[in-house]
Every structure is written in structure tokens, then in C-alpha cells.
Short mmCIF file of C-alpha atoms in Angstrom, two decimals:
data_model
loop_
_atom_site.label_atom_id
_atom_site.label_comp_id
_atom_site.label_asym_id
_atom_site.label_seq_id
_atom_site.Cartn_x
_atom_site.Cartn_y
_atom_site.Cartn_z
CA MET A 1 107.61 126.99 99.37
CA PRO A 2 107.84 124.90 102.58
CA GLU A 3 111.20 123.45 103.35
CA GLN A 4 111.83 119.75 102.87
CA LEU A 5 110.58 117.76 105.82
CA THR A 6 113.29 115.17 105.49
CA GLU A 7 115.64 117.97 106.48
CA SER A 8 113.47 119.91 108.92
CA SER A 9 112.03 116.96 110.86
CA PRO A 10 114.24 113.90 110.27
CA GLU A 11 113.25 112.41 113.62
CA MET A 12 109.60 112.12 112.62
CA PRO A 13 109.00 109.02 110.42
CA VAL A 14 106.28 109.34 107.79
CA LYS A 15 104.61 106.20 106.45
CA PRO A 16 101.30 107.23 104.89
CA VAL A 17 98.58 104.87 103.73
CA PHE A 18 96.33 106.08 100.91
CA LEU A 19 92.74 104.81 100.91
CA VAL A 20 91.43 104.92 97.35
CA ASP A 21 88.18 103.57 95.91
CA ARG A 22 87.41 103.08 92.22
CA PRO A 23 85.75 106.48 91.49
CA VAL A 24 88.62 108.38 93.13
CA PHE A 25 91.15 106.24 91.24
CA LEU A 26 89.48 106.92 87.88
CA ASP A 27 89.35 110.69 88.46
CA TYR A 28 92.67 111.26 90.21
CA ALA A 29 95.04 108.42 89.26
CA SER A 30 97.64 110.83 87.85
CA TYR A 31 97.45 113.02 90.95
CA ILE A 32 97.90 110.05 93.30
CA ARG A 33 100.81 108.69 91.26
CA ARG A 34 102.61 112.04 91.51
CA ILE A 35 102.22 111.98 95.28
CA LEU A 36 103.55 108.42 95.49
CA VAL A 37 106.53 109.20 93.24
CA GLY A 38 107.28 112.34 95.24
CA LEU A 39 107.17 110.45 98.52
CA ALA A 40 109.45 107.76 97.10
CA GLY A 41 111.96 110.51 96.40
CA THR A 42 111.99 111.39 100.11
CA ALA A 43 112.80 107.78 101.11
CA HIS A 44 109.51 107.41 103.02
CA ALA A 45 107.60 104.14 102.56
CA SER A 46 103.90 104.32 101.69
CA ALA A 47 101.04 101.97 100.94
CA LEU A 48 98.05 102.13 98.61
CA VAL A 49 94.77 100.52 99.66
CA CYS A 50 92.55 100.05 96.61
CA PRO A 51 90.16 97.52 95.07
CA SER A 52 91.40 94.84 92.68
CA THR A 53 89.08 96.25 90.01
CA VAL A 54 91.48 99.13 89.25
CA ASP A 55 94.80 98.98 87.44
CA ALA A 56 96.95 99.93 90.42
CA GLN A 57 100.13 99.09 88.50
CA ALA A 58 99.54 102.24 86.46
CA ILE A 59 100.33 104.41 89.48
CA LEU A 60 102.50 102.26 91.73
CA CYS A 61 106.26 102.65 92.09
CA PRO A 62 108.76 100.21 93.68
CA SER A 63 108.68 101.67 97.22
CA VAL A 64 104.86 101.54 97.47
CA GLU A 65 103.08 98.52 98.94
CA GLN A 66 99.71 97.64 97.39
CA ILE A 67 96.97 96.31 99.65
CA GLU A 68 93.80 95.08 97.97
CA HIS A 69 90.56 95.94 99.71
CA PRO A 70 88.11 94.32 99.76
CA ALA A 71 90.08 91.07 99.66
CA LEU A 72 86.84 89.05 99.41
CA ARG A 73 84.57 90.62 96.81
CA LEU A 74 81.21 89.87 98.38
CA PRO A 75 79.32 92.37 100.59
CA VAL A 76 78.56 89.68 103.17
CA PHE A 77 82.27 89.51 104.02
CA TRP A 78 82.59 93.19 104.94
CA LEU A 79 83.69 92.46 108.53
CA GLN A 80 86.22 89.84 107.41
CA ASN A 81 87.55 92.29 104.81
CA ARG A 82 88.06 94.96 107.44
CA ASN A 83 89.94 92.55 109.69
CA ILE A 84 92.15 91.42 106.80
CA LEU A 85 92.92 95.02 105.97
CA LEU A 86 93.61 95.81 109.61
CA ASP A 87 96.02 92.90 109.86
CA ARG A 88 97.91 94.04 106.73
CA LEU A 89 98.18 97.58 108.07
CA LEU A 90 99.42 96.40 111.46
CA ARG A 91 102.26 94.64 109.66
CA PHE A 92 103.00 97.70 107.51
CA LYS A 93 103.02 99.98 110.61
CA PRO A 94 101.79 103.24 109.08
CA THR A 95 102.04 106.60 110.81
CA ILE A 96 99.13 108.38 109.08
CA LEU A 97 96.09 107.64 106.89
CA HIS A 98 95.13 109.70 103.84
CA ALA A 99 91.62 109.41 102.39
CA PHE A 100 89.86 111.27 99.58
CA CYS A 101 86.35 112.68 99.49
CA PRO A 102 84.27 111.34 97.92
CA GLY A 103 85.86 108.04 98.83
CA GLN A 104 86.79 105.90 101.82
CA ILE A 105 86.10 108.50 104.53
CA HIS A 106 84.22 106.17 106.87
CA LEU A 107 86.87 103.48 106.48
CA ALA A 108 89.57 106.02 107.34
CA HIS A 109 87.64 107.06 110.46
CA TRP A 110 87.25 103.44 111.58
CA LEU A 111 90.89 102.55 110.92
CA SER A 112 91.99 105.68 112.75
CA LYS A 113 90.26 104.48 115.91
CA GLN A 114 91.52 100.90 115.57
CA LEU A 115 95.12 101.83 114.84
CA GLN A 116 95.22 104.95 117.02
CA LEU A 117 96.49 107.01 114.09
CA PRO A 118 95.60 110.43 112.68
CA TYR A 119 94.00 110.73 109.27
CA VAL A 120 93.82 113.51 106.72
CA VAL A 121 91.28 113.98 103.96
CA THR A 122 91.63 115.57 100.53
CA TYR A 123 88.31 117.26 99.80
CA HIS A 124 87.82 117.74 96.04
CA LYS A 125 84.26 119.07 95.93
CA ASN A 126 82.99 122.63 96.07
CA PRO A 127 81.22 122.68 99.47
CA LEU A 128 78.70 125.27 98.24
CA HIS A 129 77.38 122.76 95.71
CA LYS A 130 74.42 120.80 97.05
CA GLY A 131 75.39 117.37 98.25
CA ARG A 132 76.07 115.30 101.34
CA PHE A 133 78.86 116.55 103.55
CA GLU A 134 80.72 113.68 105.15
CA THR A 135 80.59 114.14 108.94
CA CYS A 136 83.72 111.98 109.31
CA ILE A 137 85.69 114.85 107.80
CA HIS A 138 85.21 116.76 111.06
CA HIS A 139 87.30 114.09 112.80
CA ALA A 140 90.19 114.44 110.35
CA VAL A 141 93.25 116.16 111.79
CA LYS A 142 93.71 118.01 108.48
CA VAL A 143 91.41 118.64 105.52
CA ILE A 144 93.36 119.26 102.33
CA ALA A 145 91.74 121.46 99.68
CA PRO A 146 93.26 121.17 96.18
CA SER A 147 92.48 124.80 95.37
CA LYS A 148 92.16 128.08 97.23
CA THR A 149 88.51 128.31 96.15
CA ILE A 150 87.62 125.02 97.86
CA ALA A 151 89.62 125.97 100.95
CA ASP A 152 87.90 129.36 101.25
CA GLU A 153 84.41 127.92 100.75
CA LEU A 154 85.07 125.12 103.25
CA ALA A 155 86.18 127.66 105.86
CA LYS A 156 83.16 129.84 105.13
CA LYS A 157 80.64 127.00 105.34
CA HIS A 158 82.32 125.22 108.27
CA PRO A 159 84.10 127.92 110.32
CA ARG A 160 84.93 125.51 113.16
CA MET A 161 87.15 123.58 110.74
CA LYS A 162 89.18 126.63 109.72
CA THR A 163 92.31 125.56 111.59
CA GLN A 164 92.11 122.07 110.05
CA ILE A 165 92.00 123.25 106.43
CA GLU A 166 95.15 123.27 104.31
CA SER A 167 95.18 124.60 100.75
CA ILE A 168 97.56 122.44 98.69
CA HIS A 169 97.32 122.82 94.95
CA ILE A 170 97.29 119.63 92.89
CA GLY A 171 100.62 119.39 91.11
CA GLY A 172 101.02 118.83 87.40
CA PHE A 173 103.95 118.19 85.08
CA VAL A 174 103.88 120.91 82.43
CA ASP A 175 105.14 119.93 78.97
CA ASP A 176 107.96 121.94 77.48
CA ARG A 177 106.00 122.00 74.23
CA CYS A 178 102.67 123.80 73.72
CA CYS A 179 100.38 121.54 71.67
CA CYS A 180 97.87 124.21 70.63
CA PHE A 181 98.13 124.65 66.83
CA SER A 182 101.69 123.35 66.86
CA ARG A 183 101.11 121.06 63.84
CA SER A 184 100.97 122.09 60.23
CA GLY A 185 97.63 121.93 58.44
CA ASN A 186 94.30 123.70 58.62
CA VAL A 187 92.23 121.09 60.46
CA ALA A 188 91.72 122.10 64.09
CA SER A 189 91.18 119.40 66.69
CA LEU A 190 88.76 119.93 69.61
CA ILE A 191 88.37 117.54 72.52
CA VAL A 192 85.56 117.30 75.05
CA ALA A 193 85.99 115.10 78.16
CA HIS A 194 82.64 115.10 79.95
CA PRO A 195 80.07 112.61 81.30
CA LEU A 196 77.36 111.88 78.72
CA ASN A 197 74.55 112.22 81.23
CA SER A 198 72.57 115.09 79.72
CA MET A 199 71.89 116.42 76.22
CA ARG A 200 71.56 119.98 77.50
CA PHE A 201 75.34 120.37 77.81
CA PHE A 202 76.01 119.11 74.28
CA GLU A 203 73.19 120.45 72.10
CA PRO A 204 74.26 124.15 71.98
CA PHE A 205 77.88 123.16 71.43
CA LEU A 206 77.07 120.75 68.59
CA ASN A 207 74.83 123.35 66.95
CA ALA A 208 77.72 125.84 67.10
CA VAL A 209 80.06 123.26 65.52
CA ARG A 210 77.58 122.79 62.68
CA HIS A 211 77.54 126.55 62.00
CA LEU A 212 81.34 126.59 61.96
CA VAL A 213 81.42 123.79 59.39
CA LEU A 214 78.89 125.64 57.24
CA ASP A 215 81.18 128.70 57.45
CA GLY A 216 84.01 126.64 56.00
CA PHE A 217 86.06 125.89 59.11
CA GLU A 218 87.83 122.53 59.06
CA VAL A 219 87.51 120.93 62.49
CA MET A 220 87.53 117.52 64.10
CA VAL A 221 85.77 116.99 67.43
CA ALA A 222 86.31 114.12 69.86
CA ILE A 223 83.78 113.66 72.66
CA MET A 224 85.08 111.35 75.41
CA GLY A 225 82.69 110.01 78.01
CA LYS A 226 79.89 107.63 78.84
CA GLY A 227 76.45 108.01 80.37
CA LYS A 228 72.72 107.60 79.91
CA ALA A 229 72.49 110.28 77.19
CA GLU A 230 75.10 108.69 74.92
CA LYS A 231 72.54 107.32 72.46
CA ALA A 232 70.72 110.64 72.26
CA ILE A 233 74.00 112.50 71.65
CA ARG A 234 75.00 110.10 68.87
CA ASN A 235 71.58 110.48 67.25
CA TYR A 236 71.86 114.27 67.43
CA VAL A 237 75.29 114.16 65.78
CA ARG A 238 73.75 112.14 62.93
CA LYS A 239 70.80 114.52 62.72
CA LEU A 240 73.15 117.48 62.26
CA GLY A 241 75.15 115.62 59.61
CA LEU A 242 78.35 115.74 61.67
CA THR A 243 79.22 112.03 61.75
CA SER A 244 82.39 112.59 59.71
CA ILE A 245 83.49 115.40 62.03
CA VAL A 246 82.34 114.45 65.54
CA THR A 247 83.48 111.18 67.16
CA VAL A 248 82.01 109.89 70.45
CA VAL A 249 84.29 107.48 72.32
CA PRO A 250 84.49 106.04 75.86
CA PRO A 251 86.96 107.60 78.34
CA ILE A 252 90.56 106.81 77.47
CA ARG A 253 93.18 106.57 80.21
CA PRO A 254 95.71 107.94 80.61
CA ILE A 255 94.09 110.94 78.96
CA ARG A 256 97.29 112.95 78.67
CA ASN A 257 98.49 111.23 75.49
CA VAL A 258 95.09 111.79 73.87
CA LEU A 259 95.11 115.47 74.80
CA ARG A 260 98.50 115.96 73.14
CA GLY A 261 96.85 115.32 69.78
CA ALA A 262 94.36 118.19 70.14
CA ASP A 263 94.44 121.99 69.90
CA ILE A 264 91.47 123.13 71.98
CA TYR A 265 89.95 121.70 75.16
CA VAL A 266 86.21 122.33 75.52
CA HIS A 267 84.98 122.74 79.10
CA LEU A 268 81.20 122.21 78.95
CA SER A 269 80.23 122.63 82.59
CA ASP A 270 81.50 123.17 86.11
CA LYS A 271 81.42 119.71 87.69
CA HIS A 272 81.68 121.30 91.17
CA TYR A 273 84.78 119.29 92.03
CA PHE A 274 88.41 119.72 91.10
CA ASP A 275 88.64 118.76 87.43
CA ALA A 276 91.90 116.84 86.99
CA GLN A 277 91.28 116.55 83.24
CA LEU A 278 91.28 120.34 82.95
CA LEU A 279 94.64 120.42 84.72
CA GLU A 280 96.04 117.85 82.28
CA ALA A 281 94.70 119.78 79.26
CA MET A 282 96.42 122.94 80.43
CA SER A 283 99.62 121.04 81.24
CA VAL A 284 100.08 119.81 77.68
CA GLY A 285 99.29 123.24 76.24
CA LEU A 286 95.71 123.24 74.95
CA ALA A 287 93.66 126.40 74.64
CA VAL A 288 90.76 126.01 77.08
CA VAL A 289 87.33 127.36 76.21
CA GLY A 290 83.91 126.93 77.74
CA LYS A 291 81.73 127.60 80.74
CA PRO A 292 83.35 129.53 83.61
CA GLU A 293 84.73 127.19 86.26
CA ARG A 294 85.46 128.41 89.79
CA THR A 295 86.19 125.23 91.72
CA SER A 296 89.77 124.63 90.57
CA GLY A 297 90.73 128.29 90.20
CA LEU A 298 92.59 127.42 86.98
CA MET A 299 90.37 129.26 84.50
CA ALA A 300 90.69 133.05 84.21
CA ASP A 301 88.81 134.69 81.33
CA GLY A 302 91.11 136.10 78.67
CA GLN A 303 94.20 134.92 80.55
CA THR A 304 94.24 131.14 80.86
CA ALA A 305 90.90 130.41 79.16
CA ALA A 306 88.12 131.87 77.05
CA PHE A 307 84.62 131.91 78.55
CA TRP A 308 81.25 131.52 76.85
CA ASP A 309 77.62 131.47 77.90
CA PRO A 310 76.67 127.78 77.84
CA GLU A 311 73.00 128.61 77.19
CA ASP A 312 73.72 130.91 74.24
CA GLU A 313 74.41 129.04 71.03
CA LEU A 314 75.48 132.19 69.16
CA ASN A 315 77.90 133.10 71.94
CA ILE A 316 79.45 129.63 71.78
CA TYR A 317 79.72 129.92 68.01
CA GLY A 318 81.36 133.36 68.22
CA CYS A 319 83.86 132.22 70.85
CA LEU A 320 84.90 129.14 68.88
CA LYS A 321 85.11 131.16 65.67
CA THR A 322 87.52 133.59 67.35
CA LEU A 323 89.76 130.80 68.65
CA LEU A 324 89.82 129.01 65.30
CA GLY A 325 90.32 132.18 63.31
CA GLN A 326 92.93 133.78 65.56
CA ARG A 327 95.29 130.93 66.24
CA ASP A 328 98.04 133.07 67.73
CA LYS A 329 95.56 134.32 70.33
CA SER A 330 94.49 130.76 71.12
CA ARG A 331 98.09 129.66 71.46
CA GLN A 332 98.80 132.53 73.84
CA LEU A 333 95.97 131.38 76.11
CA ALA A 334 97.58 127.94 76.21
CA LEU A 335 101.02 129.36 76.96
CA ASN A 336 99.57 131.54 79.74
CA ALA A 337 97.93 128.49 81.30
CA GLN A 338 101.20 126.55 81.23
CA ALA A 339 103.02 129.45 82.88
CA HIS A 340 100.32 129.62 85.58
CA LEU A 341 100.72 125.92 86.36
CA ARG A 342 104.50 126.16 86.55
CA GLN A 343 104.14 128.92 89.12
CA HIS A 344 101.26 127.60 91.24
CA ASN A 345 100.87 123.85 90.60
CA SER A 346 104.35 122.31 90.72
CA VAL A 347 104.62 118.68 91.81
CA SER A 348 107.60 119.36 94.07
CA GLY A 349 105.70 122.12 95.88
CA MET A 350 102.68 119.82 96.33
CA VAL A 351 104.78 117.01 97.79
CA ASP A 352 106.67 119.35 100.13
CA ARG A 353 103.44 120.80 101.51
CA LEU A 354 101.87 117.35 101.88
CA MET A 355 104.88 116.18 103.86
CA ASN A 356 104.62 119.20 106.12
CA THR A 357 100.92 118.49 106.62
CA TYR A 358 101.62 114.85 107.53
CA ILE A 359 104.25 115.89 110.06
CA GLU A 360 101.96 118.51 111.63
CA ALA A 361 99.05 116.02 111.79
CA GLN A 362 101.23 113.37 113.46
CA GLN A 363 102.64 115.85 115.96
CA TRP A 364 99.19 117.22 116.83
CA TYR A 365 97.75 113.74 117.26
CA LYS A 366 100.65 112.61 119.43
CA GLN A 367 100.16 115.60 121.72
CA ASN A 368 96.37 115.26 121.95
CA GLN A 369 95.67 111.53 121.94
CA LYS A 370 94.27 110.00 125.07
CA ALA A 371 96.69 108.76 127.71
CA THR A 372 94.88 105.45 128.11
CA GLU A 373 96.19 102.58 126.02
CA PRO A 374 93.65 101.17 123.54
CA ALA A 375 92.68 97.53 123.41
CA PRO A 376 94.48 95.41 120.78
CA ALA A 377 93.27 96.38 117.34
CA ILE A 378 92.31 92.91 116.13
CA GLU A 379 90.19 92.30 119.22
CA GLN A 380 88.38 95.61 118.73
CA ALA A 381 87.68 94.87 115.10
CA SER A 382 86.22 91.48 115.89
#
């Protein structure tokens, strides 16, 4: 584990600004809060730039300054909004910018030039998955990958960025208690947290649940999500006669308290980005089962999770039947996952490595920035 930067580099101030849009906030609010709390513990001030449409109070702590952007919620005022933000940041006097991808990458690049500051980017997606690669990432001093898988694939796909890439695991607080089958009673509780955008992910799973009920298993299933296929999924639940067993609800945040009431977490598909919900499910001690997932590196078949073939209804049925029928085995999977997180995904380790990365980025930028003084930031922006 890297040594504390407040001890190793006390002469280097660190005042990061986090640029967060609504989608990043909804997916990674818990992750960002842990960073902010960890930085507060090192006595370094930080600021959070986010839209007013998110509940920033859910992640803020006393030493963090909130800056709303856009201040004027009309697209026509985009230039005025940038100047307002620039003015606020000039008063805050940050030393580094931290953006998230997908997110405010272009804004980070623009602010970096105006403020003459380095910026780092946390890249959550699997770069091998088809999608747009943000060119502004190439200008980041450091690219932070939340798993070794993402770091390795980034380096493979973009070899020129290899020296910029830092693998820093997302930290999680692991509960002392393992929730999997910790309550008395025979009814098992399954939870699915997945976008309701396609029936093809849900149909084989729901068919398997129906077979389990016919076999006499007592289960309750909660499906959390929203999307264009929600009506079709609800209709299919009614068609199978599972309305008293399967409940479809919108996403609930924070999800951690909801997860604590379940036994098994169902992972329907690899979303090709770091799944923070999967991390939370493992943290509270749920047995994870579902499609193999490589992006986060958290799921290992037979060790921290149980895998099934998402296209094979009988395979899904057999896997669920094993977990429900052999509860000690299911609980061991959950305990293994918690032990893995304690070893590889500690919050203190994440914060220490982030601080080291900020220091290295600031030092590199200071050594390599141009000797010529830039024009005043407000004049450039206007």
C-alpha cells in the first residue's frame, strides 16, 4: 500500500475538484462520497462540481465545497455557465481536476487549459466494448482504471497511454455481518438491479424462477430498474403467474440498505463498465450468481460468485436450485467475496493511491508546462 501523501509530500498542496454529471452521480455516488470523506481525513480541501438536479447533500461532507453547474439551466447560456464556473474555481484555487468517463471530459479539458492545471480521468468502461473513446482522455495526465482488467485493456488498446494509466480499485466498506441466509425462515430473497431495456435478459431468468416455484421453493424476487421494456417485463411476470413472487420497482438509492434485506444478488449481464452495484452487493454479503463479468474483476466462478449460461434456461434453473438448496455453499460464496474486498478494495488503500496519483500528476505538470504565462482565464473564456 502506498504511504500517506500527507507524510511523504507535505509541501505539495492538494485541492482537487471533481467534475460530476448526473449519470456518473447516479452510478457512482457511493464511490465519490468515499473519496471525499477520505480526502477530508487528510485535511485537504476539495470541491464537487455537479448539476442541481442531483442530491449532492447525500455525498457531501463539511470540508467539501459544492459548485452547481450549469448555474443557468438553459442550453443557450452555455458560455455564461462556463464563465460562472471558471470564476468560482478561480476563487477556490484548485490544484488538480478529476473527471469521470463517461462524464465531463470535455469540460475538464477546457478548464485545464483555462486554469493551467492538470486533470485526471477515471475511466469506468471496458475499452474493448464498442463505443466512442473520448479523445480528451489522451490529454489527461493520468487515467485511473477502477480494475486491473480495465487498466490492462486500456494499455493494450492504447499503448501510447501506458505510462498514464493507473490501476486503483474502487474501495468499498465491507459489513461485519454476512447477509446471505442470515435470517430464520425458508423464504429466500433474490434481488436484480438492472436496466429494463430488453426482455432478452429477463425472460430466461423468469422462466427459471417459475420452475423453481413449481418445484416447491419459496422465493421472493425484487427487480429494480427502469427502461423501455418495463411494461413487457411486467406483462411477462403476469403471464407466468408470478405476480405474488416477483416485484418490479424503480431504482432505490442508496441501494445498500435494500441489498441488506436479500440473500442472493442476480447479475444478468456484463454492462461493460465497472458495476458499483455489484461491489455493494458483495460488500453486504450477498451470494452473487449470474452471467460471467470480466470488467470489474470481482466475480470468480466458484470462489466469489456462481456463473450460469444466460442463454440456457435449464442452466439458470440448475444454478439457482443449487444455491437455494445448498445454503451453506451460497453463504460461503458471500463470505469469500467479502474477504476478497477486504484484501483488494479497501477505502483507505483507494484514497492513499488517489492522493499519490494527484501528487504525481501535479509534479509532472509543473515540470512540463510551458514557460510562457497564459492570458488571464476570464479573458480567455470570454
